[in-house]
Amino acid sequence: MEHQISRYENLVVEVLTDLPTPSRIPKHPSRIEHIGLIFTLRHRRSHFEVSESGERRLIQQRETLKIPLCDNQFRAEIFNRDDDSLFHNLSSSFQNFKPEIDAEPVADALIERWIEIRDEANSRSSDRVFPMTVNLTMWHIVARYEIGVGSGGDGCGMVPACGGAVGKMLRRLEREDEVDGICVICLDELKKKKKKNGRFGLQMPCLHVFHGNCIEDWLKNSHYCPICRFEVPIQKNSQLF
């Protein structure tokens, strides 16, 4: 039995808001013009073992304390789905942090939360600046996969898939109802919002679905499906096998 070690980083975003209780609602509410963001960051490190069947087992997990990251204040009008300004502003704010923080899921979470509470917040606020606390967890995942070497015993378990075959055999999923569960490679949920590449995931001919970037990176190292060991053709001496 061979094994493959993969390392991934996922960003978990938690947005906290404090709406005034009915007893604290002002007689003449102020329309909110800006949103103040207070960011914190902590790191979580998890080690998993993933069997050939896709079952995962947590081996070890550690988590650091939250630390202040940065504070920002942006116009409330950019917190909407049709404006990329929040994404670009956050990208600029995060660019000097290591490891790199992906601004896209942060912007998505903030916009969704603001749309959810906007009317209520405007009817209750006594200030033109509405505060939000944004707790970011950088989840560092180390996964150790069991990989079979194939029934022929030829030791080809860790041979990369042929790039041309990968492009032809992976089916692009563009509808949210086509995906469910988790991606067993990065261990994050498949059912995420459509990213800028316009897809929810990629499906192999064996019908198993993964995040697009996850399975593409996986097949650069192994030509087997991470779950069922379905074989993608490999390149050998300029011939496909």
CSV table of C-alpha atoms in Angstrom, one decimal:
chain,number,residue,atom,x,y,z
A,1,MET,CA,0.0,0.0,0.0
A,2,GLU,CA,1.4,3.4,-1.0
A,3,HIS,CA,0.5,6.7,0.6
A,4,GLN,CA,0.3,10.3,-0.6
A,5,ILE,CA,0.6,13.3,1.6
A,6,SER,CA,-1.3,16.5,0.6
A,7,ARG,CA,-1.3,19.8,2.3
A,8,TYR,CA,-4.0,22.4,1.9
A,9,GLU,CA,-5.2,25.6,3.5
A,10,ASN,CA,-8.8,26.6,3.9
A,11,LEU,CA,-10.1,29.9,5.3
A,12,VAL,CA,-13.1,29.8,7.7
A,13,VAL,CA,-15.0,33.1,8.0
A,14,GLU,CA,-17.2,34.0,10.9
A,15,VAL,CA,-19.0,37.3,10.9
A,16,LEU,CA,-20.4,38.6,14.2
A,17,THR,CA,-22.8,41.5,14.5
A,18,ASP,CA,-24.6,43.2,17.4
A,19,LEU,CA,-28.0,44.6,16.5
A,20,PRO,CA,-29.5,46.9,19.2
A,21,THR,CA,-32.2,45.3,21.2
A,22,PRO,CA,-35.8,46.8,21.0
A,23,SER,CA,-35.2,48.7,24.3
A,24,ARG,CA,-32.1,50.4,22.7
A,25,ILE,CA,-33.7,51.5,19.4
A,26,PRO,CA,-33.4,55.3,19.0
A,27,LYS,CA,-36.4,57.4,18.2
A,28,HIS,CA,-34.7,58.7,15.1
A,29,PRO,CA,-32.4,56.0,13.6
A,30,SER,CA,-29.5,57.1,11.5
A,31,ARG,CA,-29.0,55.6,8.1
A,32,ILE,CA,-25.8,53.6,8.1
A,33,GLU,CA,-23.2,55.0,5.7
A,34,HIS,CA,-20.1,53.0,6.6
A,35,ILE,CA,-19.3,49.5,8.0
A,36,GLY,CA,-16.4,49.1,10.4
A,37,LEU,CA,-14.6,45.8,10.2
A,38,ILE,CA,-12.5,44.4,13.0
A,39,PHE,CA,-10.6,41.3,11.9
A,40,THR,CA,-9.0,38.6,14.1
A,41,LEU,CA,-7.0,35.6,13.0
A,42,ARG,CA,-6.2,32.2,14.4
A,43,HIS,CA,-4.6,29.1,13.0
A,44,ARG,CA,-5.9,25.5,13.2
A,45,ARG,CA,-3.7,22.6,12.2
A,46,SER,CA,-5.4,19.2,11.5
A,47,HIS,CA,-3.9,15.9,10.5
A,48,PHE,CA,-6.1,13.4,8.9
A,49,GLU,CA,-5.8,9.9,7.5
A,50,VAL,CA,-8.0,9.1,4.5
A,51,SER,CA,-8.7,5.5,3.5
A,52,GLU,CA,-9.1,4.3,-0.1
A,53,SER,CA,-12.9,4.4,0.4
A,54,GLY,CA,-12.7,8.1,1.2
A,55,GLU,CA,-13.3,7.7,5.0
A,56,ARG,CA,-11.3,10.2,7.0
A,57,ARG,CA,-10.0,10.0,10.6
A,58,LEU,CA,-8.7,12.9,12.6
A,59,ILE,CA,-5.3,12.1,14.0
A,60,GLN,CA,-4.3,15.4,15.6
A,61,GLN,CA,-5.6,18.9,15.9
A,62,ARG,CA,-4.1,22.1,17.4
A,63,GLU,CA,-5.4,25.7,17.4
A,64,THR,CA,-3.8,29.0,18.3
A,65,LEU,CA,-5.5,31.9,20.2
A,66,LYS,CA,-7.2,34.6,18.2
A,67,ILE,CA,-5.0,37.7,17.5
A,68,PRO,CA,-6.0,41.1,16.2
A,69,LEU,CA,-5.3,41.3,12.4
A,70,CYS,CA,-6.5,44.7,11.1
A,71,ASP,CA,-9.3,47.2,11.2
A,72,ASN,CA,-11.0,48.7,8.1
A,73,GLN,CA,-13.9,51.0,7.4
A,74,PHE,CA,-15.7,50.9,4.0
A,75,ARG,CA,-18.8,52.5,2.5
A,76,ALA,CA,-21.9,50.5,3.1
A,77,GLU,CA,-22.9,50.8,-0.6
A,78,ILE,CA,-20.1,48.5,-1.7
A,79,PHE,CA,-21.5,45.6,0.3
A,80,ASN,CA,-23.6,44.2,-2.6
A,81,ARG,CA,-23.3,41.3,-5.0
A,82,ASP,CA,-22.9,43.5,-8.1
A,83,ASP,CA,-19.9,45.4,-6.9
A,84,ASP,CA,-16.3,44.0,-6.7
A,85,SER,CA,-15.0,47.0,-4.7
A,86,LEU,CA,-15.1,45.2,-1.4
A,87,PHE,CA,-13.2,42.3,-2.8
A,88,HIS,CA,-10.5,44.6,-4.2
A,89,ASN,CA,-10.3,46.6,-1.0
A,90,LEU,CA,-9.9,43.5,1.2
A,91,SER,CA,-7.3,42.1,-1.2
A,92,SER,CA,-5.3,45.2,-0.8
A,93,SER,CA,-5.6,45.1,3.0
A,94,PHE,CA,-4.6,41.4,3.2
A,95,GLN,CA,-1.7,41.5,0.6
A,96,ASN,CA,1.1,41.8,3.2
A,97,PHE,CA,-0.1,38.9,5.4
A,98,LYS,CA,1.6,35.5,5.4
A,99,PRO,CA,0.2,33.0,4.7
A,100,GLU,CA,-1.9,34.7,2.0
A,101,ILE,CA,-5.5,35.4,3.0
A,102,ASP,CA,-8.0,34.8,0.2
A,103,ALA,CA,-10.3,37.9,0.1
A,104,GLU,CA,-13.0,36.3,-2.0
A,105,PRO,CA,-14.7,34.2,0.7
A,106,VAL,CA,-14.3,37.0,3.2
A,107,ALA,CA,-16.1,39.5,0.9
A,108,ASP,CA,-18.8,36.9,0.1
A,109,ALA,CA,-19.5,36.3,3.8
A,110,LEU,CA,-19.6,40.0,4.6
A,111,ILE,CA,-21.9,40.8,1.7
A,112,GLU,CA,-24.3,38.0,2.5
A,113,ARG,CA,-24.4,39.0,6.2
A,114,TRP,CA,-25.0,42.7,5.4
A,115,ILE,CA,-27.8,41.9,3.0
A,116,GLU,CA,-29.4,39.7,5.6
A,117,ILE,CA,-29.4,42.4,8.4
A,118,ARG,CA,-29.3,45.7,6.4
A,119,ASP,CA,-33.0,46.7,6.8
A,120,GLU,CA,-33.0,45.8,10.5
A,121,ALA,CA,-29.7,47.5,11.1
A,122,ASN,CA,-30.8,50.8,9.4
A,123,SER,CA,-34.0,50.8,11.4
A,124,ARG,CA,-32.2,50.4,14.8
A,125,SER,CA,-28.9,52.2,14.4
A,126,SER,CA,-28.0,55.4,16.3
A,127,ASP,CA,-24.7,55.7,14.5
A,128,ARG,CA,-23.7,56.1,10.8
A,129,VAL,CA,-21.0,53.4,11.2
A,130,PHE,CA,-22.1,49.8,11.8
A,131,PRO,CA,-19.5,47.5,13.4
A,132,MET,CA,-18.8,43.9,12.4
A,133,THR,CA,-16.3,41.6,13.9
A,134,VAL,CA,-14.8,39.1,11.4
A,135,ASN,CA,-13.1,36.1,12.9
A,136,LEU,CA,-10.9,34.3,10.4
A,137,THR,CA,-9.5,30.8,11.0
A,138,MET,CA,-6.7,29.7,8.7
A,139,TRP,CA,-7.2,25.9,8.6
A,140,HIS,CA,-4.0,24.1,7.7
A,141,ILE,CA,-4.8,20.5,6.7
A,142,VAL,CA,-2.4,17.6,6.3
A,143,ALA,CA,-4.0,14.6,4.8
A,144,ARG,CA,-2.4,11.2,4.4
A,145,TYR,CA,-4.1,9.1,1.7
A,146,GLU,CA,-4.0,5.4,1.2
A,147,ILE,CA,-3.3,4.8,-2.5
A,148,GLY,CA,-3.4,1.4,-4.2
A,149,VAL,CA,-0.8,0.5,-6.8
A,150,GLY,CA,-3.2,-1.1,-9.2
A,151,SER,CA,-4.1,-4.7,-9.9
A,152,GLY,CA,-1.2,-5.2,-12.2
A,153,GLY,CA,1.3,-4.6,-9.5
A,154,ASP,CA,3.4,-2.4,-11.8
A,155,GLY,CA,4.1,0.3,-9.2
A,156,CYS,CA,2.4,3.0,-11.2
A,157,GLY,CA,0.3,4.2,-8.3
A,158,MET,CA,2.0,7.6,-8.0
A,159,VAL,CA,2.5,8.2,-11.8
A,160,PRO,CA,0.9,11.5,-12.9
A,161,ALA,CA,-2.1,11.4,-15.3
A,162,CYS,CA,-1.7,12.6,-18.8
A,163,GLY,CA,-2.5,16.3,-19.0
A,164,GLY,CA,-4.4,15.9,-22.3
A,165,ALA,CA,-6.5,13.1,-20.8
A,166,VAL,CA,-7.4,15.1,-17.7
A,167,GLY,CA,-8.7,18.0,-19.8
A,168,LYS,CA,-11.0,15.6,-21.8
A,169,MET,CA,-12.2,13.3,-19.0
A,170,LEU,CA,-13.2,15.8,-16.3
A,171,ARG,CA,-16.7,17.1,-16.5
A,172,ARG,CA,-17.3,20.7,-15.4
A,173,LEU,CA,-20.2,21.1,-13.0
A,174,GLU,CA,-21.9,24.5,-13.3
A,175,ARG,CA,-25.1,24.0,-11.3
A,176,GLU,CA,-25.2,24.0,-7.5
A,177,ASP,CA,-27.6,21.1,-7.4
A,178,GLU,CA,-25.1,18.9,-9.1
A,179,VAL,CA,-22.7,18.8,-6.0
A,180,ASP,CA,-23.1,17.7,-2.4
A,181,GLY,CA,-20.9,16.5,0.4
A,182,ILE,CA,-17.2,17.2,0.8
A,183,CYS,CA,-14.2,17.1,-1.4
A,184,VAL,CA,-12.2,14.3,0.1
A,185,ILE,CA,-8.9,15.9,-1.1
A,186,CYS,CA,-9.2,19.2,0.8
A,187,LEU,CA,-11.9,18.0,3.2
A,188,ASP,CA,-14.0,21.2,2.6
A,189,GLU,CA,-17.6,21.3,1.5
A,190,LEU,CA,-18.3,20.9,-2.2
A,191,LYS,CA,-21.4,23.0,-2.1
A,192,LYS,CA,-19.7,26.4,-2.2
A,193,LYS,CA,-20.7,29.5,-4.1
A,194,LYS,CA,-19.6,29.6,-7.7
A,195,LYS,CA,-16.1,31.0,-7.9
A,196,LYS,CA,-14.8,33.4,-10.6
A,197,ASN,CA,-13.9,30.4,-12.8
A,198,GLY,CA,-17.7,29.8,-13.2
A,199,ARG,CA,-17.8,26.2,-11.9
A,200,PHE,CA,-18.8,24.4,-8.7
A,201,GLY,CA,-16.6,21.3,-9.2
A,202,LEU,CA,-15.2,18.7,-11.6
A,203,GLN,CA,-16.5,15.2,-12.0
A,204,MET,CA,-14.4,12.2,-13.0
A,205,PRO,CA,-15.8,9.5,-15.3
A,206,CYS,CA,-16.3,7.4,-12.2
A,207,LEU,CA,-18.8,10.1,-11.1
A,208,HIS,CA,-16.9,11.2,-8.1
A,209,VAL,CA,-16.8,15.0,-7.7
A,210,PHE,CA,-14.0,17.2,-6.4
A,211,HIS,CA,-13.2,20.9,-6.3
A,212,GLY,CA,-11.6,21.7,-9.6
A,213,ASN,CA,-8.3,22.9,-8.4
A,214,CYS,CA,-8.0,20.0,-5.9
A,215,ILE,CA,-8.5,17.2,-8.5
A,216,GLU,CA,-6.3,19.0,-11.1
A,217,ASP,CA,-3.4,19.2,-8.6
A,218,TRP,CA,-4.0,15.6,-7.4
A,219,LEU,CA,-3.8,14.2,-10.9
A,220,LYS,CA,-0.5,15.9,-11.4
A,221,ASN,CA,0.9,13.4,-8.8
A,222,SER,CA,-1.3,10.3,-9.2
A,223,HIS,CA,-3.5,9.0,-12.0
A,224,TYR,CA,-6.0,7.3,-9.7
A,225,CYS,CA,-9.3,8.7,-8.4
A,226,PRO,CA,-8.7,9.4,-4.7
A,227,ILE,CA,-11.8,7.4,-3.8
A,228,CYS,CA,-12.3,4.4,-6.1
A,229,ARG,CA,-8.9,4.1,-7.9
A,230,PHE,CA,-10.4,4.7,-11.3
A,231,GLU,CA,-7.4,5.1,-13.6
A,232,VAL,CA,-6.9,8.1,-15.8
A,233,PRO,CA,-4.5,7.4,-18.8
A,234,ILE,CA,-0.8,8.1,-18.2
A,235,GLN,CA,1.8,9.3,-20.6
A,236,LYS,CA,4.6,6.8,-21.2
A,237,ASN,CA,7.2,7.1,-23.9
A,238,SER,CA,4.9,9.5,-25.8
A,239,GLN,CA,2.1,6.9,-25.8
A,240,LEU,CA,-1.1,7.0,-23.7
A,241,PHE,CA,-1.8,4.0,-21.5
